[in-house]
XYZ file of C-alpha atoms in Angstrom:
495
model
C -50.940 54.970 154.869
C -51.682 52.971 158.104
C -50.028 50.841 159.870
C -52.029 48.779 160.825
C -51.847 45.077 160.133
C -54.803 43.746 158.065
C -55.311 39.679 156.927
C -54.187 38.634 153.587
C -55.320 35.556 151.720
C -52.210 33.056 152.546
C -51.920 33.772 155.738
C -51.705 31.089 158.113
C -51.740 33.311 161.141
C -54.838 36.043 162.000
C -54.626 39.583 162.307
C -54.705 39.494 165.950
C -51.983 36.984 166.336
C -49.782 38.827 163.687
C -49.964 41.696 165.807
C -49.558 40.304 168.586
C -46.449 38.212 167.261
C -44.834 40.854 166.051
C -45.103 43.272 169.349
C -42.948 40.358 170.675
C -40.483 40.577 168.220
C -39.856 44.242 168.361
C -40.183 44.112 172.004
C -36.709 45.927 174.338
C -35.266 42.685 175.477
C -32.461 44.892 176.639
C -34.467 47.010 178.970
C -35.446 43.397 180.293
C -31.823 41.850 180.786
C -32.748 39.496 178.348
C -30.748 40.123 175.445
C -29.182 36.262 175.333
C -32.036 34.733 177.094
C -32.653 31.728 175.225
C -36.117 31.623 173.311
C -38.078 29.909 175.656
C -37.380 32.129 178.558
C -38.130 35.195 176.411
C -41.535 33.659 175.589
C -42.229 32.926 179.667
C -41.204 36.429 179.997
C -43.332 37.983 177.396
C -46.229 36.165 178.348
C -45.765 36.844 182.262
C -45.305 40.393 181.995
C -46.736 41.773 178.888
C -49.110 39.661 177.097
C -50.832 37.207 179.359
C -53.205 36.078 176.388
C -50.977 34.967 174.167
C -50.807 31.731 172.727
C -47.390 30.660 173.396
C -47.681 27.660 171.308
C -48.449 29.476 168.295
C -45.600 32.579 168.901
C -42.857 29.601 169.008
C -44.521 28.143 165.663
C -44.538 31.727 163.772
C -40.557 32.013 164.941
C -39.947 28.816 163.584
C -41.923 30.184 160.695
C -39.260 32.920 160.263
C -36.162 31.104 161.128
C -35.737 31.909 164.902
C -35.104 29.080 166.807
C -33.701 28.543 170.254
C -29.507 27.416 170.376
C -30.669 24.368 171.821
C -33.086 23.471 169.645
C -30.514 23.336 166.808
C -29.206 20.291 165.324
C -25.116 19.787 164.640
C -25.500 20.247 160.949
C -27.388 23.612 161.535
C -24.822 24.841 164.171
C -21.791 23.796 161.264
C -23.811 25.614 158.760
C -23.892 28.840 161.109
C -20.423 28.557 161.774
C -19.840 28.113 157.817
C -21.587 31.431 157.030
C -20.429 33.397 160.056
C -16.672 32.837 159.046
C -14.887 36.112 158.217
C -13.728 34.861 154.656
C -12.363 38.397 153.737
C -9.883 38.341 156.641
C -9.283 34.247 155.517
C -5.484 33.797 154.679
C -5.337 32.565 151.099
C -8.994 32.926 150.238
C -8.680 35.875 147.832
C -6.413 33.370 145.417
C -9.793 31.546 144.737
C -11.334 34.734 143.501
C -10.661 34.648 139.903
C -12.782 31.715 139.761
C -15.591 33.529 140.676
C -15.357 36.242 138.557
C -13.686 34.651 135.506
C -17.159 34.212 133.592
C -19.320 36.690 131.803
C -22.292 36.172 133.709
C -22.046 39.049 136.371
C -25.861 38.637 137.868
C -26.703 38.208 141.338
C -27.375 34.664 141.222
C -24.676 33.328 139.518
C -21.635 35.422 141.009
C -23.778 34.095 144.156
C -23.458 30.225 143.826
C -20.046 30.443 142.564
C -18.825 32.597 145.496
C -20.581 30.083 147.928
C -19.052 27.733 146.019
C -15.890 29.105 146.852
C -16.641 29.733 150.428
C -17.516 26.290 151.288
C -14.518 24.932 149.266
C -12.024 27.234 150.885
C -14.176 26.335 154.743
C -14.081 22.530 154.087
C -10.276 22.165 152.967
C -9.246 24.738 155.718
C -11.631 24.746 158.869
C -13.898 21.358 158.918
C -15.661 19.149 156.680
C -18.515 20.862 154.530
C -20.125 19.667 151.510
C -21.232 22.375 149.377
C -23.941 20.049 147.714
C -25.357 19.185 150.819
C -25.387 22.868 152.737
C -27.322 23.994 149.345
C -30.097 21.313 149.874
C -30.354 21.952 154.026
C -30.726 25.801 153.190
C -33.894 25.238 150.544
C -35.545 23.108 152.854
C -35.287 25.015 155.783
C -35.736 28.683 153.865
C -38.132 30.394 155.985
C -41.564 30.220 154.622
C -42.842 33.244 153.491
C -46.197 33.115 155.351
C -46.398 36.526 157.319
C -47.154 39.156 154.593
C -46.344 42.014 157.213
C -42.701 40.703 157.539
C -40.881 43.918 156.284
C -42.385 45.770 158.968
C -40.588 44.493 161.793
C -38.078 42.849 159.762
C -36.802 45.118 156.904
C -34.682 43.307 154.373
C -31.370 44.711 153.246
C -30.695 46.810 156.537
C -27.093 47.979 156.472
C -24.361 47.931 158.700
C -23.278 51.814 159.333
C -20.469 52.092 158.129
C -18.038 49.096 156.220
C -15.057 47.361 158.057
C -12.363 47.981 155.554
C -9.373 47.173 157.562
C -9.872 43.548 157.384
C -9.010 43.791 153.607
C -5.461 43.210 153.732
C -4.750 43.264 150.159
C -6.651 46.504 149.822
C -5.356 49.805 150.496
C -7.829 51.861 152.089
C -7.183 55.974 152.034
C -10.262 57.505 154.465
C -10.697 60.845 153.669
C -11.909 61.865 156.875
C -8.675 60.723 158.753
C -6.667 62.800 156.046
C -8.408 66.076 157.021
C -7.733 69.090 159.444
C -9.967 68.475 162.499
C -10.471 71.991 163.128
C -11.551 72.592 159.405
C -13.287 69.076 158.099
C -15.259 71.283 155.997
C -12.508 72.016 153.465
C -9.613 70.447 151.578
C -6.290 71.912 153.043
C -2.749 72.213 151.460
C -1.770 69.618 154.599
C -4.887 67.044 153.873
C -4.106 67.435 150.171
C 0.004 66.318 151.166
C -1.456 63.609 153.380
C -3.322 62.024 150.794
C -0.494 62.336 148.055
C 1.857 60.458 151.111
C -1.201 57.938 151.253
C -1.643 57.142 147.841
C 2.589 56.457 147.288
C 2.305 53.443 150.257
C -0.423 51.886 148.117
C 2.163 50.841 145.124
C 3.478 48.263 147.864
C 3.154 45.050 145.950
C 0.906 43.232 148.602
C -1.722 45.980 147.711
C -3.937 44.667 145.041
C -6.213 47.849 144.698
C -6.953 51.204 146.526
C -10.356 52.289 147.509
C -10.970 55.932 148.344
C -13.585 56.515 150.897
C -15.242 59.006 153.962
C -15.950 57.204 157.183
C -17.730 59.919 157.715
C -20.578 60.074 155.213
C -23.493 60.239 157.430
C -26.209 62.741 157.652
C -28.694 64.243 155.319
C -26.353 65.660 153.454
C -22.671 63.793 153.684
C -19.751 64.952 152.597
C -17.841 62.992 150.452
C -14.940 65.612 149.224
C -15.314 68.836 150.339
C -13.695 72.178 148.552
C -10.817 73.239 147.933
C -9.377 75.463 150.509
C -9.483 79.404 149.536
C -7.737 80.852 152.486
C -3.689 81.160 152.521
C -1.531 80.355 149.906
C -4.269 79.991 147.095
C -2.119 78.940 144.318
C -0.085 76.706 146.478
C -3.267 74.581 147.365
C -4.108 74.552 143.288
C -0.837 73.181 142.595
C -0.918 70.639 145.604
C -4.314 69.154 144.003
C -3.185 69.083 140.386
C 0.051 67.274 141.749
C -2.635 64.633 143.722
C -4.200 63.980 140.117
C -1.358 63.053 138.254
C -0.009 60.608 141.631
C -3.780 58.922 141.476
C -4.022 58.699 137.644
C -0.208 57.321 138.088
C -1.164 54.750 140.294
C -4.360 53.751 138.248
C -2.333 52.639 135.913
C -0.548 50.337 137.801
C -3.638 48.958 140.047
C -7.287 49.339 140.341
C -8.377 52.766 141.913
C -11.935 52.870 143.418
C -13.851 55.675 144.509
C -16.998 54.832 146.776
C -18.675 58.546 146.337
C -21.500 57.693 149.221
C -22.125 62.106 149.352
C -21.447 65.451 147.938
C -18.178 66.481 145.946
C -17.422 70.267 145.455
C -16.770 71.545 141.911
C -13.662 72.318 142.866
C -11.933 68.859 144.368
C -13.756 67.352 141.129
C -10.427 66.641 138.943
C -9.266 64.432 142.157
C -12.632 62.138 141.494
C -12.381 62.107 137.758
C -8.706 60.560 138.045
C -10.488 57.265 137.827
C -14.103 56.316 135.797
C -13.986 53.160 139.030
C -16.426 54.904 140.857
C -19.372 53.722 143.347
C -22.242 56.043 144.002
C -25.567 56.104 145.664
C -28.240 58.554 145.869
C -26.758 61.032 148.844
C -24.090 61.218 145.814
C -23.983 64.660 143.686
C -21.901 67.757 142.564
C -23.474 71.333 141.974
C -21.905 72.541 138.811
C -23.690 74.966 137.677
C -21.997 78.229 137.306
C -24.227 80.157 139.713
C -22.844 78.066 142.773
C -20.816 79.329 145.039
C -17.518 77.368 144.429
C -17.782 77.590 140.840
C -17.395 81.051 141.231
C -14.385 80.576 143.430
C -12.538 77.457 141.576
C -14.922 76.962 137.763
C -12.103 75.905 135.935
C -11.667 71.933 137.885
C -11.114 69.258 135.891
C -10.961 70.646 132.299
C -9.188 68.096 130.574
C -11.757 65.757 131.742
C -14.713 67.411 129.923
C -13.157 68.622 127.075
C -12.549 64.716 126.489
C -15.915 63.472 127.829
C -16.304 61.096 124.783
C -13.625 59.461 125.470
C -15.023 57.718 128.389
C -17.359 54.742 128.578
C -20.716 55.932 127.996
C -21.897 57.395 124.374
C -22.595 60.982 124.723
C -23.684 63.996 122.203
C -21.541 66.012 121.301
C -21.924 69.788 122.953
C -22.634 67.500 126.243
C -19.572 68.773 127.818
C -20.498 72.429 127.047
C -24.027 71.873 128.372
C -22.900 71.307 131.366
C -20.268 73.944 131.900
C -22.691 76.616 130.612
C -25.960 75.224 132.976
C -26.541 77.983 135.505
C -27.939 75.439 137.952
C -26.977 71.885 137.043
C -26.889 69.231 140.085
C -25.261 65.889 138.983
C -26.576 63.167 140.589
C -26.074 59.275 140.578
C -27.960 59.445 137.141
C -26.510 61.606 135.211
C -22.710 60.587 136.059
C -23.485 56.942 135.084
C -24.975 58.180 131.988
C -21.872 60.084 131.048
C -19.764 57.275 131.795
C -17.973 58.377 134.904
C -18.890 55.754 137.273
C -18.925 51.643 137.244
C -22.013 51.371 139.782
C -24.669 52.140 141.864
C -25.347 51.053 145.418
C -28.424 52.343 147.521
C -27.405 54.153 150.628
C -29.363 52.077 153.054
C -26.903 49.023 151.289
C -23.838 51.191 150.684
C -21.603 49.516 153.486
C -22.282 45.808 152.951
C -22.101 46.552 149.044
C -18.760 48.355 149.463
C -17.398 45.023 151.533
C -18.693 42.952 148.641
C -16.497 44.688 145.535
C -13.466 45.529 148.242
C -13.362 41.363 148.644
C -13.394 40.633 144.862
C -10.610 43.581 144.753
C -8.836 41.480 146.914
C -8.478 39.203 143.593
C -4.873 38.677 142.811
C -3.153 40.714 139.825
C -4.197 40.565 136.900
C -7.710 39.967 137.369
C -8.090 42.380 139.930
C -10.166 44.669 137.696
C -12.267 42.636 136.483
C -13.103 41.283 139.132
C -13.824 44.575 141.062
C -15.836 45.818 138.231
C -18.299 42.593 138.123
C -18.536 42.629 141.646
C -20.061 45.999 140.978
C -22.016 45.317 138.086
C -23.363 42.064 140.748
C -24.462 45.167 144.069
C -25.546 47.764 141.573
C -28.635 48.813 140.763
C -31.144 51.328 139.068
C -29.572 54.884 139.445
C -32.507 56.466 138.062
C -33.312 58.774 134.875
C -30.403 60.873 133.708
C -31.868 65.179 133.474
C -29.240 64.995 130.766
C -30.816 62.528 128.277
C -33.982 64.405 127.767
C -31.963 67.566 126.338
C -29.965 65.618 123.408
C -31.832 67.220 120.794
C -31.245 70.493 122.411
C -27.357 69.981 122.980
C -27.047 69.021 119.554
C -28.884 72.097 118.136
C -27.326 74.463 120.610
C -24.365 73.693 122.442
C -22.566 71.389 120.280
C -21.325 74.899 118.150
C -19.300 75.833 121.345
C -16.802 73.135 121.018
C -16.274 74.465 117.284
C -15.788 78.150 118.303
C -18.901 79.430 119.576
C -18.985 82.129 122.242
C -21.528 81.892 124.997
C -22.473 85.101 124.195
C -23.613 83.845 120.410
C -25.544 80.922 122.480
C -27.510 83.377 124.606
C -28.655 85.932 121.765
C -29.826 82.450 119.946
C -31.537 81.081 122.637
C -33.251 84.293 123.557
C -35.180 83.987 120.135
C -36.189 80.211 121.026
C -39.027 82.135 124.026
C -39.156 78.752 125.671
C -38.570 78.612 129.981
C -35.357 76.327 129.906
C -34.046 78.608 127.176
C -34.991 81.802 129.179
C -33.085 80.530 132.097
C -29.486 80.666 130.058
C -30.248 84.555 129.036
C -30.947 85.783 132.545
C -27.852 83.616 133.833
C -25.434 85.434 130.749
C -26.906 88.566 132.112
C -25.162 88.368 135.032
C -21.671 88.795 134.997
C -20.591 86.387 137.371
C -22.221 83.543 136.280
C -21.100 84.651 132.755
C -17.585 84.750 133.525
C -17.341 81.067 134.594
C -19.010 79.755 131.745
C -17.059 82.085 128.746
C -13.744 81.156 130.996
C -15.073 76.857 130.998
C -15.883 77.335 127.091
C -12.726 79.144 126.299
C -10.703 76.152 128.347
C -12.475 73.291 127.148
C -11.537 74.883 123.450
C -7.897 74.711 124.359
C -6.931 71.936 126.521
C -8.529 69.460 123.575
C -5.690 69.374 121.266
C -3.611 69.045 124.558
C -2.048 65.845 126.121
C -2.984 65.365 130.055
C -0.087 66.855 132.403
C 0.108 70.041 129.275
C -3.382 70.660 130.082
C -3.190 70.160 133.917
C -0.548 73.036 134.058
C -2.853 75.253 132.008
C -5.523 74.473 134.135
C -3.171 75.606 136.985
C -2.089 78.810 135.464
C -5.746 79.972 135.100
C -6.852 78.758 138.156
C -4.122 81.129 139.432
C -4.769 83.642 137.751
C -8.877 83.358 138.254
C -8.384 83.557 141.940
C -6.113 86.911 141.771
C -9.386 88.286 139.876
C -8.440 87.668 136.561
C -11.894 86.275 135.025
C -11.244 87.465 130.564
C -11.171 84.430 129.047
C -8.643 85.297 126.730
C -6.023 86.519 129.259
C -6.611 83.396 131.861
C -5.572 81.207 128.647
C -2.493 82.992 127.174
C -0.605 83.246 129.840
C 3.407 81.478 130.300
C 2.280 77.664 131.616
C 3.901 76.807 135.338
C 5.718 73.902 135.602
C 3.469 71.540 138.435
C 6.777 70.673 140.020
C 7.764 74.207 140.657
């Protein structure tokens, strides 16, 4: 596709001054010490010492086109307006006690949370800071909107650039854990017994009463491929790690039950960290989010047996699925779960593009700044107001296959009965699950996920954690017979 820019009907400006126009606008004014030059010095500069045939006159028209005026140029009731909407209203003292308001409807779109939370703003500014009538800002903004003349505007000025990364210390009422300040600087790649401790100390300061809500996040989620939660550490004391992250669990699902717990997932979460996720369904995604479960992965093999309790009671969570979903999953040689398919099971409340992530992530930390007890409401709306589309779910298209198929294993079926079916059914997908229960290892993690899921569903939670633990254990001294990892004497988690 070119780049070029080409005339559209519309257009008030030509091609050549478009081009020209907008070679100002991405011009270095930086390189030129020019940075907070006023306007018209920028334009005597530009024309001087760049483009000598440009019509001045019509480059200061086409800024005033797009809303770029020079300070001086700007009357009193635009400078209080600027003032008004560069106010830091999440660090405001008292401002979060208006928040209810905003949220307290049903009507959670864009628009409407919108106006009300301007409404708020300009409320909050004109009782606190100086005058402001809320009626009167509205009508100044839609009459001096920028006029949408210059089709080519996303080129040089793309819409809904993000900051890099969110500013969540000025969230007082928030308690913010950062993953990437809890882990082992010489080994960020894995979860440690001491990271794993740090975050347990972390998440016992958030029941302070002046916390409203916790958000989970990973400062450093940047890359192709981010890390969100990394794996489980393998080296050292094995089972001592295990029972560090089974104890984090039960202090996060403790301490959902008192307050809001938010996950923003913006990358990749090993298999084997997954039960620390799944302590809460509040969960924020985007698309660098995703989890490789399948049971020919690499940390399946090592840890396969995460967050058990969790699937074997996947219908109990928001979303409507088949059942044999659960089993699907565990048994897929290959499965990635994206952004897609974890809203479709019901594990997450939202999701927020990556390119948005960090001004989206401000946006639900302010509503969670909502006093108790509308705190979770208001969170949730707040993400139901910056989500969007996730995507189709790879699940969805194989109901009528889980239900013919899968579905048996939660009533006693072996995975060994599933492949000898399947390998009568001589279609690709189906092919793919009798090479996988060919191989042993592969085999082993799904016969061991089967065999757990079977058991830990008559179970309540903390019962089930502790088996979990004891055939984690056991799996990672080489124990991989499903019916020996599940009839062994259950540890106590506080041993």
């Amino acid at each position: 596709m070119s780049n070029e820019i080409t005339q559209v009907k519309g257009c008030e400006f030509t091609t050549d001054e478009l081009q020209r126009f907008h070679h100002y606008y991405k011009y270095d004014w930086a390189a030129a010490g020019l940075v907070s030059a006023p306007v018209g010095k920028r334009i005597q500069h530009f024309v001087e010492t760049v483009d000598p045939g440009i019509d001045s006159n019509r480059l200061q028209e086409w800024l005033h086109t797009m809303g770029i005026v020079d300070e001086s140029e700007k009357s009193e009731q635009a400078r209080l307006y600027e003032r008004f909407e560069n106010f830091d209203f999440a660090a405001a003292v008292g401002f979060n006690q208006m928040l209810a308001d905003v949220y307290a409807t049903d009507d959670v779109s864009k628009h409407g949370v919108g106006e009300r939370m301007d409404q708020a703003k300009a409320q909050y500014y004109s009782d606190n800071i100086e005058p402001l009538v809320y009626s009167e800002y509205k009508e100044y903004k839609e009459v001096n909107a920028p006029k949408p003349v210059c089709p080519y505007q996303d080129l040089w000025d793309p819409k809904g650039a993000d900051k890099e990364s969110a500013d969540t210390n000025k969230f007082a009422n928030v308690r913010t854990i950062d993953i990437a300040k809890l882990l082992d600087p010489d080994n960020v790649d894995v979860l440690t017994i001491g990271a794993i401790n740090l975050f347990i100390d972390a998440a016992k300061t958030a029941y302070d009463q002046k916390y409203f809500a916790v958000a989970v996040v990973n400062s450093r989620c940047n890359g192709p491929e981010p890390m969100f939660l990394p794996a489980l550490s393998s080296t050292g004391d094995c089972p001592a790690t295990l029972k560090a992250a089974m104890r984090l669990q039960i202090e996060l699902r403790n301490l959902n039950k008192t307050k809001p717990l938010v996950f923003f997932a913006n990358g990749v979460v090993d298999t084997s960290t997954l039960g620390i996720l799944m302590s809460t369904v509040d969960i924020v995604t985007s698309e660098m989010f995703c989890v490789s479960i399948g049971s020919v992965s690499q940390s399946s093999q090592k840890f396969p047996l995460s967050a058990l309790y969790d699937w074997a009671h996947l219908s109990n969570h928001q979303a409507k699925v088949s059942k044999g979903t659960a089993e699907y999953i565990m048994c897929s040689p290959d499965l990635v779960l994206r952004s897609a398919e974890w809203s479709t099971l019901g594990l997450g409340i939202g999701f927020v593009s990556h390119r948005k992530f960090a001004s989206g992530m401000e946006q639900i930390l302010l509503a969670a700044s909502c006093p108790p007890p509308h705190t979770r409401d208001a969170l949730r709306k707040a993400c139901a107001v910056e989500s969007v589309y996730s995507g189709p779910s790879k699940i969805n298209v194989w109901e009528q296959e889980i239900s013919k198929y899968f579905a048996p294993l939660a009533d006693g079926k072996t995975v060994l009965e599933l492949a000898d079916e399947l390998r009568a059914v001589k279609a690709p997908w189906a092919e793919k699950y009798v090479v996988f229960a060919n191989a042993k290892e592969s085999n082993n993690v799904a016969k061991a996920r089967v065999a757990g899921m079977q058991r830990v569903r008559g179970m309540e939670y903390s019962q089930a954690l502790a088996l979990e633990l004891s055939a984690a254990i056991a799996w990672t001294a080489g124990t991989t017979e499903e019916t020996k990892l599940f009839s062994r004497n259950i540890p106590s988690l506080s041993d």
